[in-house]
Short mmCIF file of C-alpha atoms in Angstrom, two decimals:
data_model
loop_
_atom_site.label_atom_id
_atom_site.label_comp_id
_atom_site.label_asym_id
_atom_site.label_seq_id
_atom_site.Cartn_x
_atom_site.Cartn_y
_atom_site.Cartn_z
CA MET E 1482 205.73 54.49 97.43
CA GLN E 1483 202.00 54.03 97.48
CA ALA E 1484 202.07 52.86 93.88
CA CYS E 1485 204.49 50.08 94.81
CA THR E 1486 202.43 48.88 97.76
CA GLN E 1487 199.26 48.86 95.68
CA CYS E 1488 200.76 46.73 92.90
CA PRO E 1489 200.99 43.55 95.01
CA GLU E 1490 197.47 44.23 96.31
CA LYS E 1491 196.20 44.65 92.76
CA ASP E 1492 197.97 41.45 91.76
CA ARG E 1493 196.39 39.59 94.69
CA ALA E 1494 192.98 41.03 93.87
CA ARG E 1495 193.43 40.06 90.22
CA LYS E 1496 194.47 36.54 91.22
CA ARG E 1497 191.47 36.29 93.57
CA ARG E 1498 189.14 37.33 90.78
CA ALA E 1499 190.75 34.80 88.46
CA LEU E 1500 190.33 32.08 91.09
CA ASP E 1501 186.73 33.15 91.67
CA ARG E 1502 186.05 32.96 87.93
CA GLU E 1503 187.71 29.55 87.81
CA ARG E 1504 185.58 28.27 90.71
CA LEU E 1505 182.45 29.76 89.19
CA TRP E 1506 183.23 28.14 85.85
CA ARG E 1507 183.82 24.75 87.50
CA ALA E 1508 180.59 25.03 89.51
CA ARG E 1509 178.65 25.93 86.37
CA LYS E 1510 180.22 23.08 84.45
CA GLU E 1511 179.34 20.60 87.21
CA THR E 1512 175.79 21.95 87.33
CA TRP E 1513 175.41 21.68 83.57
CA GLU E 1514 176.77 18.14 83.55
CA GLU E 1515 174.44 17.12 86.37
CA ASN E 1516 171.43 18.71 84.65
CA LEU E 1517 172.39 17.03 81.37
CA ALA E 1518 172.61 13.62 83.05
CA LEU E 1519 169.23 14.14 84.75
CA ARG E 1520 167.63 15.26 81.49
CA ARG E 1521 168.97 12.15 79.75
CA GLN E 1522 167.52 9.96 82.49
CA LEU E 1523 164.18 11.73 82.18
CA ALA E 1524 164.20 11.28 78.40
CA ASP E 1525 164.91 7.56 78.86
CA VAL E 1526 162.00 7.24 81.29
CA HIS E 1527 159.67 9.05 78.87
CA HIS E 1528 160.83 6.77 76.05
CA GLN E 1529 160.25 3.64 78.13
CA LEU E 1530 156.83 4.89 79.15
CA ARG E 1531 155.88 5.58 75.54
CA ASN E 1532 156.95 2.05 74.61
CA LEU E 1533 154.94 0.60 77.49
CA LYS E 1534 151.84 2.50 76.37
CA GLU E 1535 152.23 1.25 72.80
CA ASN E 1536 152.71 -2.33 73.99
CA TYR E 1537 149.70 -1.97 76.28
CA THR E 1538 147.39 -0.79 73.50
CA GLU E 1539 148.60 -3.53 71.14
CA GLU E 1540 148.21 -6.25 73.75
CA LEU E 1541 144.82 -4.96 74.85
CA SER E 1542 143.48 -4.91 71.30
CA PHE E 1543 144.87 -8.41 70.70
CA TRP E 1544 143.20 -9.83 73.80
CA ARG E 1545 139.91 -8.09 73.02
CA ARG E 1546 139.90 -9.58 69.52
CA ARG E 1547 140.75 -12.98 70.94
CA ALA E 1548 137.97 -12.71 73.54
CA LEU E 1549 135.46 -11.88 70.81
CA GLU E 1550 136.65 -14.82 68.73
CA LEU E 1551 136.29 -17.15 71.70
CA GLN E 1552 132.83 -15.83 72.51
CA LEU E 1553 131.82 -16.47 68.91
CA GLU E 1554 133.21 -20.00 69.15
CA LEU E 1555 131.41 -20.53 72.44
CA THR E 1556 128.06 -19.48 71.00
CA ALA E 1557 128.64 -21.60 67.90
CA VAL E 1558 129.45 -24.67 70.03
CA SER E 1559 126.66 -24.28 72.59
CA PRO E 1560 123.60 -26.56 72.32
CA ALA E 1561 121.29 -23.63 71.57
CA GLY E 1562 123.46 -22.67 68.65
CA ALA E 1563 123.40 -26.22 67.35
CA LYS E 1564 119.59 -26.44 67.62
CA SER E 1565 119.14 -23.13 65.87
CA ASN E 1566 121.20 -24.41 62.99
CA GLY E 1567 119.00 -27.47 62.64
CA ASP E 1568 121.67 -29.94 63.72
CA ALA E 1569 119.62 -31.60 66.47
CA LEU E 1570 120.44 -35.11 65.24
CA LEU E 1571 124.19 -34.51 65.28
CA MET E 1572 124.04 -32.93 68.72
CA SER E 1573 123.38 -36.15 70.60
CA ALA E 1574 126.39 -37.81 68.94
CA SER E 1575 128.80 -34.93 69.48
CA GLN E 1576 127.39 -33.48 72.70
CA GLU E 1577 130.44 -34.52 74.73
CA ASP E 1578 132.77 -32.91 72.21
CA SER E 1579 130.71 -29.74 72.28
CA GLN E 1580 130.77 -29.57 76.05
CA ARG E 1581 134.51 -30.17 76.10
CA GLN E 1582 135.05 -27.44 73.51
CA ALA E 1583 132.76 -25.11 75.44
CA LYS E 1584 134.76 -25.70 78.62
CA GLN E 1585 137.99 -25.12 76.74
CA VAL E 1586 136.68 -21.90 75.22
CA ALA E 1587 135.41 -20.74 78.61
CA LYS E 1588 138.81 -21.47 80.13
CA GLN E 1589 140.56 -19.53 77.37
CA LEU E 1590 138.12 -16.68 77.89
CA GLU E 1591 138.96 -16.60 81.60
CA GLU E 1592 142.67 -16.53 80.76
CA ILE E 1593 142.12 -13.66 78.38
CA GLU E 1594 140.15 -11.74 80.98
CA SER E 1595 142.93 -12.25 83.54
CA LYS E 1596 145.54 -11.12 81.01
CA THR E 1597 143.42 -8.08 80.22
CA ALA E 1598 143.23 -7.25 83.92
CA PHE E 1599 147.01 -7.67 84.19
CA THR E 1600 147.50 -5.40 81.19
CA LYS E 1601 145.24 -2.77 82.76
CA ALA E 1602 147.26 -2.97 85.97
CA SER E 1603 150.45 -2.54 83.93
CA LYS E 1604 148.94 0.53 82.29
CA GLU E 1605 148.04 2.03 85.66
CA GLU E 1606 151.56 1.36 86.89
CA ALA E 1607 153.00 3.02 83.78
CA GLU E 1608 150.75 6.03 84.31
CA ALA E 1609 151.98 6.27 87.89
CA ARG E 1610 155.57 6.20 86.63
CA LEU E 1611 154.71 8.93 84.12
CA ALA E 1612 153.27 11.10 86.87
CA GLN E 1613 156.39 10.48 88.93
CA SER E 1614 158.65 11.37 86.00
CA GLU E 1615 156.68 14.56 85.41
CA LEU E 1616 157.12 15.42 89.08
CA LEU E 1617 160.84 14.69 88.72
CA SER E 1618 160.94 16.98 85.68
CA GLU E 1619 159.38 19.81 87.69
CA GLN E 1620 161.83 19.18 90.51
CA LEU E 1621 164.72 19.33 88.02
CA LYS E 1622 163.49 22.66 86.71
CA ASP E 1623 163.20 24.00 90.25
CA GLN E 1624 166.65 22.66 91.11
CA ALA E 1625 168.17 24.26 88.01
CA SER E 1626 166.57 27.58 88.94
CA GLN E 1627 167.81 27.28 92.52
CA GLN E 1628 171.32 26.44 91.33
CA ALA E 1629 171.31 29.46 89.05
CA VAL E 1630 170.23 31.68 91.93
CA GLU E 1631 172.93 30.21 94.16
CA LEU E 1632 175.58 30.76 91.51
CA LEU E 1633 174.51 34.34 91.01
CA THR E 1634 174.21 35.26 94.67
CA ARG E 1635 177.00 33.32 96.35
CA GLU E 1636 179.66 35.05 98.41
CA GLY E 1637 176.96 37.39 99.69
CA LEU E 1638 176.96 39.55 96.58
CA GLY E 1639 173.85 41.32 95.45
CA PRO E 1640 172.56 41.32 91.87
CA ALA E 1641 174.46 44.48 90.92
CA GLU E 1642 177.80 43.18 92.23
CA THR E 1643 177.28 39.81 90.62
CA PHE E 1644 176.47 41.50 87.31
CA ALA E 1645 179.52 43.75 87.58
CA ARG E 1646 181.82 40.78 88.37
CA SER E 1647 180.50 38.77 85.45
CA LEU E 1648 181.09 41.51 82.87
CA GLY E 1649 184.62 40.25 82.24
CA GLU E 1650 183.25 36.86 81.19
CA VAL E 1651 180.54 38.17 78.85
CA GLU E 1652 181.07 38.49 75.10
CA ALA E 1653 180.83 41.86 73.34
CA PRO E 1654 177.52 41.20 71.51
CA THR E 1655 175.90 40.19 74.78
CA LEU E 1656 177.17 43.36 76.43
CA ARG E 1657 175.79 45.48 73.59
CA TRP E 1658 172.41 43.75 73.94
CA ALA E 1659 172.41 44.33 77.71
CA GLN E 1660 173.34 47.98 77.22
CA HIS E 1661 170.54 48.40 74.69
CA GLN E 1662 168.04 46.80 77.10
CA ILE E 1663 169.16 49.09 79.92
CA GLU E 1664 168.86 52.16 77.70
CA MET E 1665 165.38 51.14 76.54
CA ARG E 1666 164.26 50.58 80.12
CA TRP E 1667 165.75 53.91 81.16
CA ARG E 1668 163.83 55.67 78.38
CA GLN E 1669 160.62 54.06 79.61
CA LEU E 1670 161.24 55.18 83.18
CA VAL E 1671 162.38 58.73 82.46
CA PRO E 1672 159.87 60.76 80.44
CA SER E 1673 161.40 63.10 77.86
#
């Protein structure tokens, strides 16, 4: 009679284990999907940051070249530059044009300097976003580790019980590897 009463208990225990495996599988799947989505977001942020850095360096070099060109124009247009070239007679006739050009060049130079400052501010902002994304990456790693620990230790089971319960889900090559590792560790601990 005991065999008959144990059969329904074994069936219930088997069903409970199957349900536990199902729940564990679903929890793992949700965790993997969440981690995958977060990793994709992080990759997108890194990609955007890389593009911002490239744009920053290109824009900065452009504005530096332009500033140098304008400074050269400004020195070429200035009265001292005209006198040094021996054009003193032409200077009195075109002095107004030279002053107007000098003002225009100075204005363009100011615009370039303000754009350079804006570009530098954009770079600093991008660097701050990079630091934040690196922090997010570390948090994701910590979260993944914590989730793994929670999956392995839920229901109040210790490491040995969790390992024993998961044996049914592990493939044969993995089991052979684990057995080999245990045997090697045992040989290290127990001197011959």
